[in-house]
Short mmCIF file of C-alpha atoms and ligand atoms in Angstrom, two decimals:
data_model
loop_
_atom_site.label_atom_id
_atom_site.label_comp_id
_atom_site.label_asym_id
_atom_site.label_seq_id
_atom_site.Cartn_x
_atom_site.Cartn_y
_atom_site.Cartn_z
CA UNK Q 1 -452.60 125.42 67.97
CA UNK Q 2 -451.87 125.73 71.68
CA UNK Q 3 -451.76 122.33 73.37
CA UNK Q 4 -452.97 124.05 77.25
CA UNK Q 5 -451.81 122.11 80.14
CA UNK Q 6 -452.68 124.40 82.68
CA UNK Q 7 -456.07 126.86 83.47
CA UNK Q 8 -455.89 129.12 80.14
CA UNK Q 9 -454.91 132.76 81.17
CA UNK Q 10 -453.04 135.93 80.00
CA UNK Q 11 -449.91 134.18 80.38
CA UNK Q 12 -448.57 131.95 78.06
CA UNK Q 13 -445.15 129.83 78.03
CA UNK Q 14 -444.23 128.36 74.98
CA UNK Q 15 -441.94 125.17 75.22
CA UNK Q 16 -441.98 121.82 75.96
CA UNK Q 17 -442.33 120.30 79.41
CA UNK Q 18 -439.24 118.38 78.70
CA UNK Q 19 -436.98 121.55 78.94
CA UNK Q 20 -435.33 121.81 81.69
CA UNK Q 21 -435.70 126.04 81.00
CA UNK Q 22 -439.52 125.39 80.57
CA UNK Q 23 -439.17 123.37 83.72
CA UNK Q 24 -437.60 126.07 85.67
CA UNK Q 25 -440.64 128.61 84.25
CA UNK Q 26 -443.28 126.00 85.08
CA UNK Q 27 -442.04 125.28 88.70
CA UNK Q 28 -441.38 129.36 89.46
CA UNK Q 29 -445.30 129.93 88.69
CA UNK Q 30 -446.55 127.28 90.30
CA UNK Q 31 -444.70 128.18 93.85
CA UNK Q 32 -446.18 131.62 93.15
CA UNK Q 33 -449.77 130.60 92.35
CA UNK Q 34 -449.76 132.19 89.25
CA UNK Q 35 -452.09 131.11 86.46
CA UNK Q 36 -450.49 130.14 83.00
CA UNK Q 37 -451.24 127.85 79.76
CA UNK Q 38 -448.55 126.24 78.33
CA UNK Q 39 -447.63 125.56 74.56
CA UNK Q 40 -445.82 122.69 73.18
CA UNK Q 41 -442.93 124.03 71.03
CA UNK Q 42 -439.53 122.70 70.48
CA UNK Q 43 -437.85 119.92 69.06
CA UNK Q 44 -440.74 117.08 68.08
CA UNK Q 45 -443.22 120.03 68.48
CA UNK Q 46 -441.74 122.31 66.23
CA UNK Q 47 -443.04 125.84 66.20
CA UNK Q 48 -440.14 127.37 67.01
CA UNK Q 49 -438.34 128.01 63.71
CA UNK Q 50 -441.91 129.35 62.41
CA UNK Q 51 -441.66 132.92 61.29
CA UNK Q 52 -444.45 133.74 63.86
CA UNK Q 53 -442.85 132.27 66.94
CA UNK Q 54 -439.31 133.81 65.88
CA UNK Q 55 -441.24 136.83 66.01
CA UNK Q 56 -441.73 136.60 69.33
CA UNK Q 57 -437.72 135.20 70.60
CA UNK Q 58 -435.35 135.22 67.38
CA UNK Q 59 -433.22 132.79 68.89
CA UNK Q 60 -435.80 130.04 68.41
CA UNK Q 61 -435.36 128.75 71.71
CA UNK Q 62 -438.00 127.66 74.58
CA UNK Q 63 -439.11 129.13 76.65
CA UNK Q 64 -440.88 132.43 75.59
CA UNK Q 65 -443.02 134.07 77.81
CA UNK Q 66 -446.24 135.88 76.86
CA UNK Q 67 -448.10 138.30 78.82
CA UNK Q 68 -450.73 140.03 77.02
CA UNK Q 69 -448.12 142.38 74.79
CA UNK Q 70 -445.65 141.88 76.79
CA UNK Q 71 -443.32 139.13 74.90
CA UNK Q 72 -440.08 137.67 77.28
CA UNK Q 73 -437.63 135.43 76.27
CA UNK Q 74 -434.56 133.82 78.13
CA UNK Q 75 -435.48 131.40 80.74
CA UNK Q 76 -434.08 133.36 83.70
CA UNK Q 77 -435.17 136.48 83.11
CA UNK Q 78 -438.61 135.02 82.80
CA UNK Q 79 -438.02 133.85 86.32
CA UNK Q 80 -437.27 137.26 87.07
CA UNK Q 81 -440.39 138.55 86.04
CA UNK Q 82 -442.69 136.34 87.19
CA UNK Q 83 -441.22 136.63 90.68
CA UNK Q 84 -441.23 140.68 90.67
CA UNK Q 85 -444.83 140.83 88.79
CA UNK Q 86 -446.47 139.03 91.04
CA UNK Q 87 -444.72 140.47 94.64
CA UNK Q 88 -442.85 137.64 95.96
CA UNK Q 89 -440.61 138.59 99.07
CA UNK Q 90 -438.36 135.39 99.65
CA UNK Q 91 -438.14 133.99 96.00
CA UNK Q 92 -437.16 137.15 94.76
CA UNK Q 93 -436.27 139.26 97.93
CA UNK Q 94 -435.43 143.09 97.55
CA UNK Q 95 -432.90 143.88 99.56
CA UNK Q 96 -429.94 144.41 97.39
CA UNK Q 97 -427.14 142.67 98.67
CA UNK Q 98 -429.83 139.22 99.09
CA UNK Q 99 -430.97 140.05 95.66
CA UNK Q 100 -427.55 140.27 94.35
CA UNK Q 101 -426.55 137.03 95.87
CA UNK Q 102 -429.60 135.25 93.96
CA UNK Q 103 -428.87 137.20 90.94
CA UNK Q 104 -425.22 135.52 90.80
CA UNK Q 105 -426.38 132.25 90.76
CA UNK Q 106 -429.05 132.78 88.20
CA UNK Q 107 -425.82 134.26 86.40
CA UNK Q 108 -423.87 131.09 87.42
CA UNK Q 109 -426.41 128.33 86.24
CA UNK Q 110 -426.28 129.63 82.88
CA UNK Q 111 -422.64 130.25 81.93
CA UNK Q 112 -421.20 127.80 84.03
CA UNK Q 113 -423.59 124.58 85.33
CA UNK Q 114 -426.17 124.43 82.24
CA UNK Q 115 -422.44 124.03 79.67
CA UNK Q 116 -420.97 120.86 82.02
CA UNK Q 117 -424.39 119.20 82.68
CA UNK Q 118 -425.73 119.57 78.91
CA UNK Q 119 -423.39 117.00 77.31
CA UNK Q 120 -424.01 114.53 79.88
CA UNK Q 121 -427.57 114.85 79.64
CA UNK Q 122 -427.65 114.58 76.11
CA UNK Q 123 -424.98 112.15 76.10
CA UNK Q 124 -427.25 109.59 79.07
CA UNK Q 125 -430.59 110.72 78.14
CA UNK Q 126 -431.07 111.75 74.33
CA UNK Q 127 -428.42 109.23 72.96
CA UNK Q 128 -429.29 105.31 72.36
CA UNK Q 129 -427.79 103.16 74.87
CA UNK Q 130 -426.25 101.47 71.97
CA UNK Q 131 -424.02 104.77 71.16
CA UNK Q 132 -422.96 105.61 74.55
CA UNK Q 133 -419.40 106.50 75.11
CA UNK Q 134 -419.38 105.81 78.24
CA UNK Q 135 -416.10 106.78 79.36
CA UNK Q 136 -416.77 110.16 77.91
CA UNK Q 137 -419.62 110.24 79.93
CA UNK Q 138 -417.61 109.62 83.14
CA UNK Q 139 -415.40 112.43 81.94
CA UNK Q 140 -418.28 114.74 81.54
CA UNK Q 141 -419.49 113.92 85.49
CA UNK Q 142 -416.73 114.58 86.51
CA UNK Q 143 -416.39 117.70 84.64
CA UNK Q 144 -419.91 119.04 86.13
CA UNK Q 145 -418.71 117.27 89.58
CA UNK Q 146 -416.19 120.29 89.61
CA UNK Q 147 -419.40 122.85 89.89
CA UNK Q 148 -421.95 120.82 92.27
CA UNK Q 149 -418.88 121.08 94.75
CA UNK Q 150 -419.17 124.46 94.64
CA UNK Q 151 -422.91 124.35 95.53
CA UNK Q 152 -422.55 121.70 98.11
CA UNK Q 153 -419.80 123.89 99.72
CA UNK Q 154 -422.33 127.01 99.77
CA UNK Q 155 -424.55 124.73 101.08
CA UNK Q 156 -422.85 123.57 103.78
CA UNK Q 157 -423.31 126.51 106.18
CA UNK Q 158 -426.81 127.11 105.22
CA UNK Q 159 -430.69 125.83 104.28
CA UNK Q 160 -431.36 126.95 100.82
CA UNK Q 161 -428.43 128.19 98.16
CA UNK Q 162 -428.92 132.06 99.00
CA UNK Q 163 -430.95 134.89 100.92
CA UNK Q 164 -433.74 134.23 103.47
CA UNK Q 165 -435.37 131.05 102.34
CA UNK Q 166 -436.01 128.89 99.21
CA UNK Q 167 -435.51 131.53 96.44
CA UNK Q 168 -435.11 131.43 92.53
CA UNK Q 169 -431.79 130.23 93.03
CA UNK Q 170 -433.20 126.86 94.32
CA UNK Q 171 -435.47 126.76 91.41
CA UNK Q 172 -433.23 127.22 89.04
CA UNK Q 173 -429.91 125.08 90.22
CA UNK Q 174 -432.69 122.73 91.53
CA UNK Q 175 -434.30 121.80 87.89
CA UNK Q 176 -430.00 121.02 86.94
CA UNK Q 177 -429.93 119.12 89.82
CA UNK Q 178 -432.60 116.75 89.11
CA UNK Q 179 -430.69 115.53 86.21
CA UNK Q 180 -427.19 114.97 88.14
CA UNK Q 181 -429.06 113.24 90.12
CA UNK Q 182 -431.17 111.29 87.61
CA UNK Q 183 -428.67 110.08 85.20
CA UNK Q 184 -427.37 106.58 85.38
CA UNK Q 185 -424.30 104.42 84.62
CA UNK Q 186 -421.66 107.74 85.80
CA UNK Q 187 -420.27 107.55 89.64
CA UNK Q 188 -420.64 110.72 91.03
CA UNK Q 189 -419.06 112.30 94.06
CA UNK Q 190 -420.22 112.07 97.61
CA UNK Q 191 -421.73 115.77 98.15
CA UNK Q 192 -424.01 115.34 101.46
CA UNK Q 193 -424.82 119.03 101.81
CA UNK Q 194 -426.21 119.17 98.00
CA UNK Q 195 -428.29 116.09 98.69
CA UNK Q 196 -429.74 117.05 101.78
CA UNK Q 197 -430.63 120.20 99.71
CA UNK Q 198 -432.00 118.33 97.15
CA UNK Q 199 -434.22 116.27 99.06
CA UNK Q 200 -436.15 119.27 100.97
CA UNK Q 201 -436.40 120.62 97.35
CA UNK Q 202 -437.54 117.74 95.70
CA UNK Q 203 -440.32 117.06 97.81
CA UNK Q 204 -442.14 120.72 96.96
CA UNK Q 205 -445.24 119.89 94.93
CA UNK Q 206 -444.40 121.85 92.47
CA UNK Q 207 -441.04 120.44 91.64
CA UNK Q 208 -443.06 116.79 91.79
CA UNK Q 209 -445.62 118.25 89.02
CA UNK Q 210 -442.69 119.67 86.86
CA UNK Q 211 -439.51 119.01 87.39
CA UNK Q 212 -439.68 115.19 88.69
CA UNK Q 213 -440.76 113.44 85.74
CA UNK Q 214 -438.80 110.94 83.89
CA UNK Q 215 -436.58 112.95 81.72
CA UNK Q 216 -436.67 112.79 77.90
N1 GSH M 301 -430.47 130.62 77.62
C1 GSH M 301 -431.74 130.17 77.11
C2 GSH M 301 -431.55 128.78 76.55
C3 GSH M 301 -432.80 128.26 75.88
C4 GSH M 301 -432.57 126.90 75.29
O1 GSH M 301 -431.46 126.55 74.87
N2 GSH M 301 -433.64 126.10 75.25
C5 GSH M 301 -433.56 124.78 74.69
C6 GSH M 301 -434.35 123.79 75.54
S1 GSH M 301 -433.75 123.70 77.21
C7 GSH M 301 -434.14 124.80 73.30
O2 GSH M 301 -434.86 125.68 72.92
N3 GSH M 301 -433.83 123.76 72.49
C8 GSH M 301 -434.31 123.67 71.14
C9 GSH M 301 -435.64 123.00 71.02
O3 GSH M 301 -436.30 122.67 72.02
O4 GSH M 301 -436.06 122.80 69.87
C10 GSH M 301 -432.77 130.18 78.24
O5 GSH M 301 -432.37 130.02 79.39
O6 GSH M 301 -433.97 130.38 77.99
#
């Protein structure tokens, strides 16, 4: 039964805290105030191959989202929701061509930056030291080295990745970020304009709550 970690609500997200798509779920409501309970579910938990939770997201994945009947599943589109339910200007702004430019890196972070920093993740984090290859771990920073450029290039002219202020972009390229920056034993680039970024970032109390924690 549900494991609640937060004041129990309407809202429910089901996954475990050491998701970096939970993460991303947990930090979003917390900027926004917004009451939720979560539910341990994935890998040691379980739950999510049960017939009853593939009810609710038939990938099996974490998160899912509930909200009274309302059932959401896909980590960014959860963000999405959140954000626009609960009438937040600068995380979620409405002017299209600011919108769009958040929406593209919501976009980006999962077809491009979640594929290069998942094997070295899994390769630094989930895998015994014992049965590290670490060579192909170098090979794999410097793979996702290609794509933090490319944020520490948009960030060099500006605060916060896109729009008027720290949006959704920040907290989802920010909960990827914690783990380029939190892996050991690869060399990674100099990128001065991504760590300034990631300091103000990492200091929000709701990134320390969610996002900071040693990884597992
Ligand atoms: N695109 C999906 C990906 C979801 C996903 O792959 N979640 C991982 C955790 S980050 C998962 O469910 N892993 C299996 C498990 O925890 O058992 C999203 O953004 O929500």
């Amino acid at each position: 039964m549900p494991n609640p970690t937060s004041k129990s609500t309407s809202l429910q997200i089901w996954g475990r805290a050491n998701s970096v798509n939970v993460q991303k779920v947990l930090w979003c409501c917390r900027e926004l105030g917004v009451p939720f309970q979560r539910i341990d579910a994935g890998m040691q938990f379980g739950r999510n191959t049960e017939a009853d939770y593939l009810a609710m997201n038939p990938n099996g994945r974490v998160p899912t989202l509930v909200d009274g009947d309302f059932v959401l599943w896909e980590s960014n589109a959860i963000l999405r929701y959140i954000a626009l339910s609960h009438g937040a200007t600068t995380l979620y702004p409405a002017k299209p061509k600011i919108r769009a430019g958040i929406e593209r890196w919501l976009d980006w972070t999962l077809s491009t930056l979640q594929p290069v920093e998942r094997p070295l993740f899994w390769g630094l984090v989930r895998t015994p030291v014992a049965e590290r290859d670490m060579a192909a771990m170098q090979q794999a920073a410097d793979t996702a080295a290609v794509q933090w450029r490319i944020i520490d290039h948009q960030l060099a002219t500006r605060e916060y990745i896109e729009g008027e202020g720290f949006s959704l972009a920040d907290i989802a390229i920010g909960a990827y970020a914690r783990r380029w920056f939190g892996v050991e034993g690869v060399t990674r680039p100099a990128l001065p304009h991504l760590e300034q970024w990631f300091a103000l970032i990492s200091i929000r109390p709701a990134f320390q709550e969610f996002v900071a924690p040693p990884m597992s």
